[in-house]
mmCIF file of C-alpha atoms in Angstrom:
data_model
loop_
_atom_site.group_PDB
_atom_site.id
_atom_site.type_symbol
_atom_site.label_atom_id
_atom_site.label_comp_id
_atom_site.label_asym_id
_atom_site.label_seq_id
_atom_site.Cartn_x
_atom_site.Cartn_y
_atom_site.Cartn_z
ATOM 1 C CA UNK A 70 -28.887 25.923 -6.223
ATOM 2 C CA UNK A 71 -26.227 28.535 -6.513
ATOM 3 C CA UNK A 72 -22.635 27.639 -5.234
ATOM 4 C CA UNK A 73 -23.086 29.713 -1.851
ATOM 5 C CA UNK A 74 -26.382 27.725 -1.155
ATOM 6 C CA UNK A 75 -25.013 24.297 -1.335
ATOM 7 C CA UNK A 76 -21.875 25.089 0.389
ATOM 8 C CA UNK A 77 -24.268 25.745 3.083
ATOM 9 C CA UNK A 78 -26.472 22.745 3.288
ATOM 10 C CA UNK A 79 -23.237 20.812 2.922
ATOM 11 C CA UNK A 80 -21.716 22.272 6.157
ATOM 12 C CA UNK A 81 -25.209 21.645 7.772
ATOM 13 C CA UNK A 82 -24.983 18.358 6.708
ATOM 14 C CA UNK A 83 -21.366 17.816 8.426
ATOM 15 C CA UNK A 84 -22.469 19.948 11.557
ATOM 16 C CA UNK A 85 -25.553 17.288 11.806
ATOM 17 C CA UNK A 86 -23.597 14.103 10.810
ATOM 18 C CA UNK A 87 -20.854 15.154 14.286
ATOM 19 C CA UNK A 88 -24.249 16.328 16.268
ATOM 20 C CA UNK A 89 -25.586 13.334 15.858
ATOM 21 C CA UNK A 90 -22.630 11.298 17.198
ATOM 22 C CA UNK A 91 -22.104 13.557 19.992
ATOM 23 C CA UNK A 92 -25.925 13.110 21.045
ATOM 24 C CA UNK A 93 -25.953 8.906 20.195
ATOM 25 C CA UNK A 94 -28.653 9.251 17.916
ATOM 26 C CA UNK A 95 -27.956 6.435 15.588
ATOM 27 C CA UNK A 96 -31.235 6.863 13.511
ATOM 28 C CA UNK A 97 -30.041 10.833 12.611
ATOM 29 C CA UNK A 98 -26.459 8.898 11.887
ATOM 30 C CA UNK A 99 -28.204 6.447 9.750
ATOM 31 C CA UNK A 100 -30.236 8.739 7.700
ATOM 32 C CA UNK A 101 -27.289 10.850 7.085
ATOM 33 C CA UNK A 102 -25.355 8.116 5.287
ATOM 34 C CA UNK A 103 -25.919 7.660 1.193
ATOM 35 C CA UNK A 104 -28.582 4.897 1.092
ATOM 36 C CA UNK A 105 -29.016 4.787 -2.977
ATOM 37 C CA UNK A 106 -28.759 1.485 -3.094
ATOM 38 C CA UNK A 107 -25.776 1.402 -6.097
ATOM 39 C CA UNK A 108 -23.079 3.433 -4.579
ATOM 40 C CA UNK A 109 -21.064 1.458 -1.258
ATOM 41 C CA UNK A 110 -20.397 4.017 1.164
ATOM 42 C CA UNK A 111 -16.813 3.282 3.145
ATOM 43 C CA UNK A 112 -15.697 4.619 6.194
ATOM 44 C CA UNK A 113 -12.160 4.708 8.370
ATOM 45 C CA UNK A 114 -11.950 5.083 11.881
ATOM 46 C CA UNK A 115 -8.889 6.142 13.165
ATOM 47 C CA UNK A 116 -6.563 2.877 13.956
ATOM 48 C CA UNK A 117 -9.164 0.967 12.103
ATOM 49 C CA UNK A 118 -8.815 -0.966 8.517
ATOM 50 C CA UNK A 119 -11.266 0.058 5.608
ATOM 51 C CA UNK A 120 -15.206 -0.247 5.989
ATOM 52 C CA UNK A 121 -17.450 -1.087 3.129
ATOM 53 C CA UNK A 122 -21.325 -0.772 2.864
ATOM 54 C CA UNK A 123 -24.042 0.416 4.932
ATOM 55 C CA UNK A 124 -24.084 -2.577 7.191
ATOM 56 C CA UNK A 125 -20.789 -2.884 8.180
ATOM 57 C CA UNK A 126 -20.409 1.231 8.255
ATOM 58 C CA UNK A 127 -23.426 1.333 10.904
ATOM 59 C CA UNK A 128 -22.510 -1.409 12.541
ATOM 60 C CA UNK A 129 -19.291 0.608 13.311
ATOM 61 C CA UNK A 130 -21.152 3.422 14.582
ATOM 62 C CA UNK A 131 -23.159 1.481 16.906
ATOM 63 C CA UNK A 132 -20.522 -0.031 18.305
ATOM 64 C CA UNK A 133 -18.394 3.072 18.688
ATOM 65 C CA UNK A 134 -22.028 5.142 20.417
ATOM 66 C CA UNK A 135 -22.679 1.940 22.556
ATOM 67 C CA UNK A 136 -19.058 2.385 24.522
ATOM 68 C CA UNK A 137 -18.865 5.547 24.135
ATOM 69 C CA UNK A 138 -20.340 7.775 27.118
ATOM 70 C CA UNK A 139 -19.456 10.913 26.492
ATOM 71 C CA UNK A 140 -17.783 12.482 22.768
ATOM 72 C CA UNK A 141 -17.469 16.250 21.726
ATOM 73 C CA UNK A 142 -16.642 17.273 18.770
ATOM 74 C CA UNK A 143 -15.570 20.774 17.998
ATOM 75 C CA UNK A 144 -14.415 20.601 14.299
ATOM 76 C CA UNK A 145 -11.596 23.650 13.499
ATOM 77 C CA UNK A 146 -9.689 24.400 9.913
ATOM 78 C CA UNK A 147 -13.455 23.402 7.933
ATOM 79 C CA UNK A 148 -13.338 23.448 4.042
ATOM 80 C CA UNK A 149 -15.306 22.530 1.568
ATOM 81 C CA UNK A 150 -14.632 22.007 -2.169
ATOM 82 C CA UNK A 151 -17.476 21.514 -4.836
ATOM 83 C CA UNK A 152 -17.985 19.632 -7.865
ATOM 84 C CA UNK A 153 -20.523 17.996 -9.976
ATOM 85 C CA UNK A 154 -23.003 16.903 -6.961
ATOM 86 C CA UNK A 155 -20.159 15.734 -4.789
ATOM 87 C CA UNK A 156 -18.502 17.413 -1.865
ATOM 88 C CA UNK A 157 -15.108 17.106 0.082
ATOM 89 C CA UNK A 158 -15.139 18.398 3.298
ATOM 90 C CA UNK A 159 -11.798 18.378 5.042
ATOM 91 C CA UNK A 160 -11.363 19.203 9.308
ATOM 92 C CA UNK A 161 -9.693 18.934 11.894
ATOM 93 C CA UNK A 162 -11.989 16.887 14.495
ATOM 94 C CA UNK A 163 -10.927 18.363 18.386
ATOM 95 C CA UNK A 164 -12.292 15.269 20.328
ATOM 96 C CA UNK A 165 -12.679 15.282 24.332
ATOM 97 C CA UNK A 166 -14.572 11.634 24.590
ATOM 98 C CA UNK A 167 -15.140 9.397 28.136
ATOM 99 C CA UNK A 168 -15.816 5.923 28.828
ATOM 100 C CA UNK A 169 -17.704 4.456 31.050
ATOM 101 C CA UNK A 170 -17.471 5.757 35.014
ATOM 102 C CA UNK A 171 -15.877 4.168 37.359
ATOM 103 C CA UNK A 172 -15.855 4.095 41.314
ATOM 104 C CA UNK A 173 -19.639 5.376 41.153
ATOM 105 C CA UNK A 174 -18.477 8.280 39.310
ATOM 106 C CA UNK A 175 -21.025 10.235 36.823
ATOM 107 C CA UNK A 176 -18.435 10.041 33.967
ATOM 108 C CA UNK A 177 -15.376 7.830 33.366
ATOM 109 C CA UNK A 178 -11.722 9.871 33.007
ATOM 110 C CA UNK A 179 -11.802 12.112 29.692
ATOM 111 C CA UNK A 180 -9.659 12.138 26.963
ATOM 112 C CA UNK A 181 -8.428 14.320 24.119
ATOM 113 C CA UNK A 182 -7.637 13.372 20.483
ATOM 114 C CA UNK A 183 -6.911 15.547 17.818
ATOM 115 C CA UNK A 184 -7.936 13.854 14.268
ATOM 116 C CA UNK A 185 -7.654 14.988 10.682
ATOM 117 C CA UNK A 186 -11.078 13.929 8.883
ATOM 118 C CA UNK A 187 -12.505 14.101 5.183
ATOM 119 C CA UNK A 188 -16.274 13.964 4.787
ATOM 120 C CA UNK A 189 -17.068 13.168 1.118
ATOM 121 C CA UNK A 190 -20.884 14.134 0.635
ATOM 122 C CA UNK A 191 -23.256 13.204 -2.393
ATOM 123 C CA UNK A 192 -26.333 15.195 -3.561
ATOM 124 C CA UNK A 193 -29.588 13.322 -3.463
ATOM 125 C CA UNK A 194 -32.846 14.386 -3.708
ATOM 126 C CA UNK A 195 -32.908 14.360 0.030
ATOM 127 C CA UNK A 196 -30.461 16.681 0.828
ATOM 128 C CA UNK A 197 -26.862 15.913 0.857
ATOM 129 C CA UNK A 198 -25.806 12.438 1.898
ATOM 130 C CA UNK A 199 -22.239 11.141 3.398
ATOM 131 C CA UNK A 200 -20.111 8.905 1.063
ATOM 132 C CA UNK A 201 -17.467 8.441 2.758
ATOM 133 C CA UNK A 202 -15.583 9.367 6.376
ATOM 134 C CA UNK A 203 -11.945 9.188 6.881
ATOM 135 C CA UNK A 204 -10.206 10.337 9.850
ATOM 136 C CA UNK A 205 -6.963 9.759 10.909
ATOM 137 C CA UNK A 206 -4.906 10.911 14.097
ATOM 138 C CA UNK A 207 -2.689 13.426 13.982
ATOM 139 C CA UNK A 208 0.855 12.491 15.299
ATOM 140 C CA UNK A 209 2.914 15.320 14.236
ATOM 141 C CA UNK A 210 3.100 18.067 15.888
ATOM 142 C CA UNK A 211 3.201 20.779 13.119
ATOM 143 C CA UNK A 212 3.316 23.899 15.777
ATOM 144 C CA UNK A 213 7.297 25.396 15.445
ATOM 145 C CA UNK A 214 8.496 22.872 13.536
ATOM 146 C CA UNK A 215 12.335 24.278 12.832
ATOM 147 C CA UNK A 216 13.706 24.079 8.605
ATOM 148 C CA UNK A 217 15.861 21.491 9.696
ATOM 149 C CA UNK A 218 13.367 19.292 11.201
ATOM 150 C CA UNK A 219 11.361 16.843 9.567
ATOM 151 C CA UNK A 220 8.008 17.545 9.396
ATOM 152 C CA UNK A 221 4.364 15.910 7.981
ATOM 153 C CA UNK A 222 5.577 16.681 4.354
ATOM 154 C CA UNK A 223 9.096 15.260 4.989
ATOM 155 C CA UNK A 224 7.327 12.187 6.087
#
């Protein structure tokens, strides 16, 4: 595959691994996650400690699509780095998520998050595969940030 082609089934692969959670489809979530047997995948949810392994990964994920009612993701600063059958792809994750309704309301009170993720993929012969998900909040705000004022890189 040349460079161009695999950057493209990699971003497909992203694209389909944040479709999936914003439709609840935990199979498509499932299949999307390296299953080679060998290799633990790990996974961090932001405010949460370390995953390891399919199980507890998934178990994650079905916990996070059962109480979650609503979750859009629209993913902004996407890029992806190459090497050797492995991919990094870093975003910014734009969340607007809701919980359950109240007061016999069709959707609970929404909320927006704004959270810095890497996606690290693996080539398999099905397609590419996620290794590992990290995403962490962002708390800074880096907009206008003066010289004199600390910023992210002071921290």
């Amino acid at each position: 595959m040349s460079r161009g082609t695999d950057e493209a089934a990699v971003e497909a692969a992203n694209t389909a691994f944040y479709e999936a959670m914003e439709t609840g489809d935990f199979e498509r979530v499932s299949e999307l996650w390296l299953d080679d047997g060998a290799t633990p995948v790990t996974c961090v949810h932001p405010g949460w400690p370390v995953l390891t392994g399919r199980g507890e990964v998934l178990r994650s994920y079905a916990l996070i699509m059962a109480n979650t009612e609503y979750i859009q993701f629209f993913l902004t600063d996407l890029k992806i780095s190459l090497a050797d059958g492995t991919a990094v792809v870093t975003c910014t994750e734009n969340i607007l998520s809701g919980g359950p309704a109240e007061d016999g309301a069709e959707l609970g009170p929404l909320v927006g998050q704004l959270v810095v993720a890497t996606n690290v993929f693996r080539h398999t012969p099905d397609g590419w595969r996620v290794w590992s998900h990290h995403a962490s909040p962002v708390l800074a705000d880096t907009e206008g940030t003066e010289d004199d004022e600390p910023g992210p890189a002071d921290a």
